[in-house]
Short mmCIF file of C-alpha atoms in Angstrom, two decimals:
data_model
loop_
_atom_site.label_atom_id
_atom_site.label_comp_id
_atom_site.label_asym_id
_atom_site.label_seq_id
_atom_site.Cartn_x
_atom_site.Cartn_y
_atom_site.Cartn_z
CA MET O 140 9.38 -5.05 16.23
CA LEU O 141 9.77 -7.98 13.96
CA THR O 142 13.10 -8.83 12.15
CA GLY O 143 13.79 -11.11 10.00
CA ALA O 144 14.67 -11.77 6.17
CA ALA O 145 18.05 -10.71 3.91
CA MET O 146 18.67 -7.15 3.40
CA THR O 147 19.79 -7.63 -0.03
CA THR O 148 17.43 -6.78 -2.88
CA SER O 149 16.34 -8.79 -6.01
CA SER O 150 16.78 -7.90 -9.60
CA VAL O 151 13.61 -6.60 -10.95
CA THR O 152 11.67 -7.40 -14.37
CA ALA O 153 13.49 -6.05 -16.99
CA LEU O 154 10.41 -4.82 -18.88
CA PHE O 155 7.65 -2.82 -17.58
CA PRO O 156 8.62 -3.51 -13.55
CA THR O 157 5.51 -2.56 -11.64
CA THR O 158 5.11 -0.43 -8.60
CA ILE O 159 2.28 1.33 -6.37
CA ALA O 160 1.90 5.27 -6.21
CA GLY O 161 2.12 4.95 -2.37
CA SER O 162 -0.52 4.14 0.23
CA LEU O 163 -2.44 0.91 0.43
CA PRO O 164 -5.82 0.52 2.87
CA LYS O 165 -5.34 0.16 6.47
CA PRO O 166 -6.41 -3.07 8.12
CA ALA O 167 -9.84 -2.18 9.86
CA TRP O 168 -7.94 -2.73 13.14
CA LEU O 169 -5.51 -0.38 12.72
CA ALA O 170 -7.77 2.55 11.87
CA ALA O 171 -11.16 2.83 10.21
CA PRO O 172 -11.22 1.47 6.57
CA ASN O 173 -12.26 3.64 3.67
CA LYS O 174 -11.34 6.85 5.17
CA LEU O 175 -8.66 9.42 4.70
CA TRP O 176 -6.94 10.71 8.04
CA ALA O 177 -8.82 7.64 9.90
CA PRO O 178 -7.81 7.86 13.42
CA TRP O 179 -6.11 5.25 15.16
CA ARG O 180 -7.90 2.38 17.02
CA LEU O 181 -5.06 1.51 19.52
CA GLU O 182 -2.33 3.79 21.32
CA GLY O 183 1.17 3.15 23.02
CA ASP O 184 3.10 0.02 22.31
CA GLU O 185 0.23 -1.83 21.03
CA LEU O 186 -0.28 0.85 18.37
CA ALA O 187 3.22 0.58 17.46
CA GLU O 188 3.27 -3.14 17.05
CA ALA O 189 -0.06 -3.00 14.83
CA LYS O 190 1.46 -0.58 12.41
CA ASP O 191 4.61 -2.92 12.11
CA ASP O 192 2.14 -6.01 11.41
CA ALA O 193 0.29 -3.74 8.95
CA THR O 194 3.42 -2.62 7.01
CA LEU O 195 4.32 -6.26 6.56
CA LEU O 196 0.94 -7.50 5.70
CA ALA O 197 1.12 -4.62 2.83
CA LEU O 198 4.45 -5.83 1.60
CA LYS O 199 3.32 -9.53 1.12
CA LEU O 200 -0.02 -8.27 -0.31
CA GLN O 201 2.02 -6.61 -3.26
CA GLU O 202 4.54 -9.54 -3.33
CA ASP O 203 1.55 -12.08 -3.68
CA ALA O 204 0.14 -9.83 -6.68
CA GLY O 205 3.28 -9.72 -8.46
CA ILE O 206 4.57 -6.48 -7.77
CA ASP O 207 8.01 -5.74 -8.47
CA ILE O 208 9.12 -2.45 -6.50
CA VAL O 209 7.27 -2.43 -3.24
CA GLY O 210 6.26 -0.07 -0.49
CA ASP O 211 5.84 0.14 3.03
CA GLY O 212 1.92 1.25 1.88
CA GLU O 213 2.25 4.36 4.13
CA GLN O 214 0.77 2.08 6.89
CA ALA O 215 2.20 4.06 9.82
CA ARG O 216 0.95 7.02 8.82
CA GLN O 217 -2.39 8.86 9.02
CA HIS O 218 -1.85 11.10 6.06
CA PHE O 219 0.94 11.58 3.79
CA VAL O 220 2.01 14.98 4.82
CA HIS O 221 1.05 15.00 8.21
CA GLY O 222 2.87 11.73 9.16
CA PHE O 223 5.97 13.44 8.33
CA LEU O 224 5.31 16.63 10.16
CA GLU O 225 4.74 14.90 13.51
CA ALA O 226 8.35 14.73 13.77
CA VAL O 227 8.86 18.04 12.90
CA ASP O 228 9.66 20.71 15.89
CA GLY O 229 8.68 24.16 15.23
CA ILE O 230 5.11 23.11 14.50
CA ASP O 231 1.87 23.31 16.78
CA PHE O 232 -0.30 20.58 16.04
CA LYS O 233 -3.00 22.29 18.73
CA ARG O 234 -2.91 25.47 16.73
CA ARG O 235 -5.27 24.32 13.96
CA VAL O 236 -6.38 26.23 10.94
CA GLU O 237 -9.16 25.77 8.60
CA MET O 238 -6.89 26.33 5.34
CA GLY O 239 -7.98 25.90 1.80
CA ILE O 240 -5.46 23.56 0.29
CA ARG O 241 -4.82 23.09 -3.38
CA ASN O 242 -5.64 26.55 -4.16
CA ASN O 243 -9.00 26.28 -1.99
CA ARG O 244 -10.10 23.16 -3.76
CA TYR O 245 -11.06 21.89 -0.41
CA LYS O 246 -10.67 22.74 3.22
CA ALA O 247 -8.64 21.12 5.85
CA MET O 248 -7.75 21.51 9.48
CA CYS O 249 -4.02 22.34 9.31
CA PRO O 250 -1.00 22.60 11.82
CA THR O 251 0.90 25.89 12.31
CA VAL O 252 4.53 26.60 11.69
CA VAL O 253 5.67 28.68 14.86
CA GLY O 254 9.19 28.60 15.00
CA GLU O 255 12.29 27.33 13.07
CA LEU O 256 11.85 24.17 11.66
CA ARG O 257 13.77 21.08 13.26
CA LEU O 258 13.60 17.31 12.74
CA ARG O 259 13.74 15.82 16.05
CA SER O 260 14.79 12.36 15.10
CA ARG O 261 14.46 10.27 11.88
CA VAL O 262 10.95 9.89 10.85
CA HIS O 263 10.31 6.87 8.80
CA ALA O 264 13.06 4.52 10.05
CA ARG O 265 11.36 2.00 11.97
CA GLU O 266 9.09 1.41 9.00
CA ALA O 267 11.90 1.55 6.57
CA ARG O 268 14.03 -1.11 8.37
CA LEU O 269 11.39 -3.38 8.66
CA ALA O 270 10.26 -3.20 5.22
CA ARG O 271 14.01 -3.76 4.21
CA ALA O 272 14.57 -6.68 6.40
CA HIS O 273 10.97 -8.71 5.16
CA THR O 274 11.58 -8.29 1.19
CA THR O 275 14.27 -8.91 -1.08
CA ARG O 276 12.51 -6.88 -3.80
CA LYS O 277 13.30 -3.34 -4.65
CA LEU O 278 11.80 -1.40 -2.15
CA LYS O 279 10.30 2.17 -2.85
CA PHE O 280 9.28 4.61 0.32
CA THR O 281 7.33 8.34 -0.22
CA LEU O 282 7.81 11.40 1.09
CA PRO O 283 5.80 14.83 0.90
CA GLY O 284 7.13 17.30 -1.42
CA PRO O 285 8.13 20.56 -0.02
CA MET O 286 5.49 22.41 -2.12
CA THR O 287 2.67 20.44 -1.10
CA ILE O 288 3.88 20.29 2.87
CA VAL O 289 3.72 24.34 2.11
CA ASP O 290 0.17 24.30 1.08
CA THR O 291 -1.03 21.68 3.52
CA ILE O 292 0.13 23.72 6.70
CA ALA O 293 -0.54 27.22 7.93
CA ASP O 294 2.21 29.44 8.38
CA ALA O 295 3.23 32.11 11.56
CA HIS O 296 6.53 31.92 11.54
CA TYR O 297 8.61 32.21 8.05
CA GLY O 298 6.21 34.61 6.57
CA ASP O 299 7.29 33.24 2.89
CA ARG O 300 6.24 29.98 1.08
CA VAL O 301 9.52 29.66 -0.58
CA LYS O 302 11.79 30.27 2.41
CA MET O 303 9.25 27.54 4.41
CA ALA O 304 9.56 25.15 1.52
CA MET O 305 13.27 25.33 1.43
CA ALA O 306 13.31 24.77 5.25
CA PHE O 307 11.14 21.65 4.71
CA ALA O 308 13.57 20.45 1.96
CA ALA O 309 16.31 20.54 3.94
CA LEU O 310 14.39 18.31 6.70
CA LEU O 311 13.47 16.09 3.81
CA ASN O 312 17.04 15.91 2.66
CA GLU O 313 18.03 14.68 6.48
CA GLU O 314 15.28 12.07 6.05
CA ALA O 315 15.96 10.95 2.33
CA ARG O 316 19.73 10.45 3.19
CA GLY O 317 18.51 8.31 6.15
CA LEU O 318 16.26 6.05 4.34
CA ALA O 319 19.01 5.54 1.50
CA ALA O 320 20.95 4.48 4.28
CA ASP O 321 18.59 2.14 5.43
CA GLY O 322 18.55 0.50 1.96
CA VAL O 323 15.47 1.90 0.45
CA ASP O 324 16.17 2.17 -3.33
CA VAL O 325 13.65 4.29 -4.47
CA ILE O 326 12.45 7.71 -2.56
CA GLN O 327 9.56 9.30 -4.13
CA PHE O 328 8.33 12.90 -3.16
CA ASP O 329 4.50 13.33 -3.69
CA GLU O 330 3.38 16.76 -4.86
CA PRO O 331 0.00 16.87 -6.17
CA ALA O 332 0.27 20.92 -5.69
CA PHE O 333 2.39 21.05 -8.83
CA ASN O 334 -0.54 20.65 -10.77
CA VAL O 335 -2.33 23.55 -8.97
CA TYR O 336 0.69 26.17 -9.21
CA MET O 337 2.25 25.20 -12.53
CA ASP O 338 4.64 28.04 -12.95
CA ASP O 339 6.04 27.99 -9.43
CA ALA O 340 6.49 24.07 -10.10
CA ALA O 341 8.86 25.03 -12.84
CA GLY O 342 10.81 27.46 -10.80
CA TRP O 343 11.36 26.95 -7.10
CA GLY O 344 9.32 23.78 -6.74
CA ILE O 345 11.82 21.74 -8.84
CA GLU O 346 14.62 23.92 -6.74
CA ALA O 347 13.20 22.53 -3.46
CA LEU O 348 13.04 19.27 -4.67
CA HIS O 349 16.67 19.45 -5.65
CA ARG O 350 17.49 20.54 -1.93
CA ALA O 351 15.46 17.38 -0.78
CA ILE O 352 17.48 14.95 -2.98
CA ASP O 353 20.80 16.72 -2.68
CA GLY O 354 23.14 13.80 -1.68
CA VAL O 355 20.74 11.18 -1.49
CA SER O 356 22.08 7.83 -3.39
CA ALA O 357 18.68 6.26 -3.84
CA THR O 358 16.79 6.64 -7.04
CA SER O 359 14.69 9.76 -6.97
CA ALA O 360 10.83 10.32 -8.04
CA VAL O 361 8.33 12.77 -7.94
CA HIS O 362 4.74 11.95 -8.06
CA ILE O 363 2.28 14.48 -9.47
CA CYS O 364 -1.30 13.62 -9.79
CA TYR O 365 -4.65 15.25 -10.06
CA GLY O 366 -5.62 13.39 -6.26
CA TYR O 367 -7.48 10.70 -4.52
CA GLY O 368 -10.79 9.72 -5.80
CA ILE O 369 -12.52 11.54 -3.14
CA PRO O 370 -15.66 13.84 -3.98
CA ALA O 371 -13.62 17.08 -3.72
CA ASN O 372 -11.06 16.20 -6.49
CA ILE O 373 -13.37 14.31 -8.55
CA GLU O 374 -15.79 17.57 -8.82
CA TRP O 375 -12.59 19.39 -9.61
CA LYS O 376 -11.61 17.32 -12.39
CA ALA O 377 -14.97 17.85 -14.04
CA THR O 378 -14.11 21.30 -14.45
CA LEU O 379 -10.78 20.62 -16.38
CA GLY O 380 -12.27 20.02 -19.69
CA THR O 381 -11.78 17.52 -22.08
CA GLU O 382 -7.93 17.53 -22.08
CA TRP O 383 -5.99 17.93 -18.74
CA ARG O 384 -3.03 19.92 -20.35
CA GLN O 385 -1.28 21.44 -17.10
CA TYR O 386 1.69 19.20 -17.16
CA GLU O 387 2.72 21.14 -20.43
CA LYS O 388 3.64 24.01 -18.21
CA PHE O 389 6.37 22.20 -15.90
CA PHE O 390 7.12 18.88 -17.73
CA PRO O 391 10.01 20.59 -19.61
CA ALA O 392 11.52 22.12 -16.32
CA LEU O 393 11.09 18.40 -14.96
CA ALA O 394 12.75 17.07 -17.96
CA LYS O 395 15.80 19.17 -17.52
CA SER O 396 16.01 18.52 -13.49
CA ARG O 397 18.23 16.12 -11.66
CA ILE O 398 15.01 13.99 -10.43
CA ASP O 399 15.51 10.66 -12.06
CA GLN O 400 11.70 9.05 -12.14
CA VAL O 401 7.98 11.01 -12.69
CA SER O 402 5.01 9.61 -11.93
CA LEU O 403 1.36 10.48 -13.52
CA GLU O 404 -1.93 9.07 -13.80
CA CYS O 405 -2.83 7.85 -17.32
CA ILE O 406 -5.57 5.51 -17.31
CA ASN O 407 -9.46 7.09 -17.35
CA SER O 408 -7.60 10.54 -17.16
CA HIS O 409 -7.98 13.29 -19.71
CA VAL O 410 -3.86 13.75 -19.96
CA PRO O 411 -2.67 13.51 -23.59
CA MET O 412 -0.57 10.84 -23.71
CA SER O 413 1.44 13.23 -25.97
CA VAL O 414 2.91 14.96 -23.02
CA LEU O 415 4.77 11.90 -21.92
CA LYS O 416 7.38 13.19 -24.72
CA LEU O 417 8.10 16.03 -22.94
CA LEU O 418 9.69 13.87 -19.98
CA ASP O 419 12.63 13.28 -22.43
CA ARG O 420 15.00 10.77 -20.68
CA LYS O 421 13.12 10.06 -17.44
CA ASP O 422 11.96 6.87 -16.13
CA VAL O 423 7.70 7.24 -16.34
CA LEU O 424 5.78 5.74 -13.83
CA ILE O 425 2.54 5.48 -15.83
CA GLY O 426 -0.45 5.28 -13.84
CA VAL O 427 -2.47 2.35 -15.54
CA ILE O 428 -4.93 1.73 -12.55
CA ASP O 429 -7.91 4.28 -11.56
CA VAL O 430 -8.10 4.84 -7.98
CA ALA O 431 -11.29 6.58 -8.07
CA THR O 432 -13.38 3.82 -8.93
CA ASP O 433 -13.88 0.28 -7.58
CA THR O 434 -14.41 -1.28 -10.91
CA ILE O 435 -11.35 -3.69 -11.56
CA GLU O 436 -9.18 -3.17 -14.48
CA THR O 437 -8.52 -6.00 -16.98
CA PRO O 438 -5.06 -7.20 -17.77
CA GLN O 439 -5.98 -6.10 -21.34
CA GLU O 440 -7.14 -2.72 -20.19
CA VAL O 441 -3.56 -2.44 -18.50
CA ALA O 442 -1.70 -3.59 -21.32
CA ALA O 443 -3.30 -1.20 -23.69
CA VAL O 444 -2.51 1.80 -21.74
CA ILE O 445 1.09 0.79 -21.38
CA ALA O 446 0.71 0.07 -25.00
CA ARG O 447 -0.26 3.89 -25.72
CA ALA O 448 2.60 5.10 -23.64
CA ALA O 449 5.00 3.25 -25.52
CA ASP O 450 4.55 5.36 -28.30
CA TYR O 451 5.77 8.28 -26.50
CA VAL O 452 8.17 7.02 -23.82
CA PRO O 453 10.90 4.22 -24.70
CA LYS O 454 9.74 0.72 -23.21
CA GLU O 455 12.94 0.61 -21.30
CA LYS O 456 11.71 3.90 -19.48
CA ILE O 457 8.07 2.59 -18.77
CA ILE O 458 7.08 1.43 -14.95
CA PRO O 459 3.30 0.42 -14.98
CA CYS O 460 1.91 1.97 -11.47
CA THR O 461 -1.55 3.16 -9.65
CA ASN O 462 -2.55 6.38 -10.84
CA CYS O 463 -2.58 7.16 -6.86
CA GLY O 464 -2.42 6.18 -3.36
CA MET O 465 -5.14 3.44 -2.57
CA ALA O 466 -5.66 4.43 0.93
CA PRO O 467 -9.54 5.34 0.92
CA MET O 468 -10.32 1.97 -0.96
CA HIS O 469 -11.76 -1.36 0.23
CA ARG O 470 -8.76 -3.66 0.74
CA ASP O 471 -9.98 -6.46 -1.15
CA VAL O 472 -10.62 -4.09 -4.40
CA ALA O 473 -7.06 -2.74 -3.67
CA VAL O 474 -5.61 -6.29 -3.88
CA LYS O 475 -7.51 -6.94 -7.03
CA LYS O 476 -6.58 -3.95 -8.55
CA LEU O 477 -2.60 -5.02 -7.68
CA GLU O 478 -3.21 -8.24 -9.48
CA ALA O 479 -4.73 -6.67 -12.66
CA LEU O 480 -1.58 -4.22 -12.84
CA ALA O 481 0.89 -7.21 -12.52
CA GLN O 482 -1.24 -9.16 -14.84
CA GLY O 483 -1.61 -6.27 -17.22
CA ALA O 484 2.44 -5.61 -17.35
CA ALA O 485 2.83 -9.52 -18.14
CA LEU O 486 0.60 -9.18 -20.89
CA ALA O 487 2.43 -6.10 -22.04
CA ARG O 488 5.95 -7.47 -21.84
CA GLU O 489 4.47 -10.55 -24.10
CA ARG O 490 2.89 -8.09 -26.88
CA LEU O 491 5.60 -5.19 -26.88
CA ARG O 492 9.05 -7.18 -26.10
#
C-alpha cells in the first residue's frame, strides 16, 4: 500500500467550502464503467492495489477540480451499503433474496441476516488511512445509515426492523470511532430511506443515527436524497408532483438531533427551498450538481442555487455539494461537474460575501 504525505489537515475556505456526496466513477481498469454494483476486473492482491490506486486518483481529481473537503470516492466499494456489510459476521451473502427496496421502488438481490451481527475487523481502515496520508485537505468518509441498511438486506434472525437497525448502528459506531481515530474529519451516513419512511425517520431512524455517532469525535453528517440518476428513481420522482415536501415530515426532528450536518439535493429538484428553514442551526450541504444528467452546470447556475439557499440558511452554514453519488457517470463528465461545483462556489463567494 502506498504511503506518503502529511497527516495534518489544512483549513478550508471560510465561505461555501465544497464537497461531494460520496461516490465517484471507478476507472475502467477497476470495474466496468457507468454501472452500479459493477463487478471487479481483478482479484486478490492485484485488486487491493488497484483499489488503492483508484482512491489516490479520486483524491487527485477532487483536488485538481478545487474541491475543499475531499473523500475517497468510495473506490474500494462495489456498493455503498454492501461495501460495509462484507465485513459483518451474521450475514450470508450466498443466501440472496430478491427484495423490493425503498418501499418496492425497485428490486435487488440482497444477502440475508442469519445470526447475531458482529464486525470481523475494521471495514474501511485501509482506504481511510491511505486517503488521510495523501491529502492535507479536510477528509470526509461515508457509511450507510442504519435505516437504509435494514431496507437493503433480508432478515432471517432479528424479526424486527428497529432491533436490527440498532444492531447495525452499534457496528457503524465501531467503524466511525475507528475512522475518527484514522484522522477523518467528517463522517457521513447515507440515508436515502429517510425519504421513503418519513415517520420512522423522525423516530427510530434518528435514534439509530445517534447510536452510530455516540462518542465519535468527527463531525457527523446525514445524506438524504431521492437516489441515483437511474431509471427506477427517475420514474419514481415523476410521481411525486411539482413540489417534493417529504422533508417537512422529519426535518424538525433532524434539527433537534445531535447530527451536525444535513445533505440534500437542490438543483433541478422539486424540493422547495423554504424547507431549509426547518434545519435550524445545522450545516446544510446544498446539492448544486445534478447527478441525473450529463449536462454540465455552469458556474452561474451553481452560484444561483447557492444564492437561493442563502435566503433560508445562514451563509456560513452552507456547504455546496453534489446532489448524490456520481458512481454511474462517465468520469470525464464527473470531473467537469466537479470543476463547475468549485467555480460556482467561488462565484457565489464574490457575489454574496
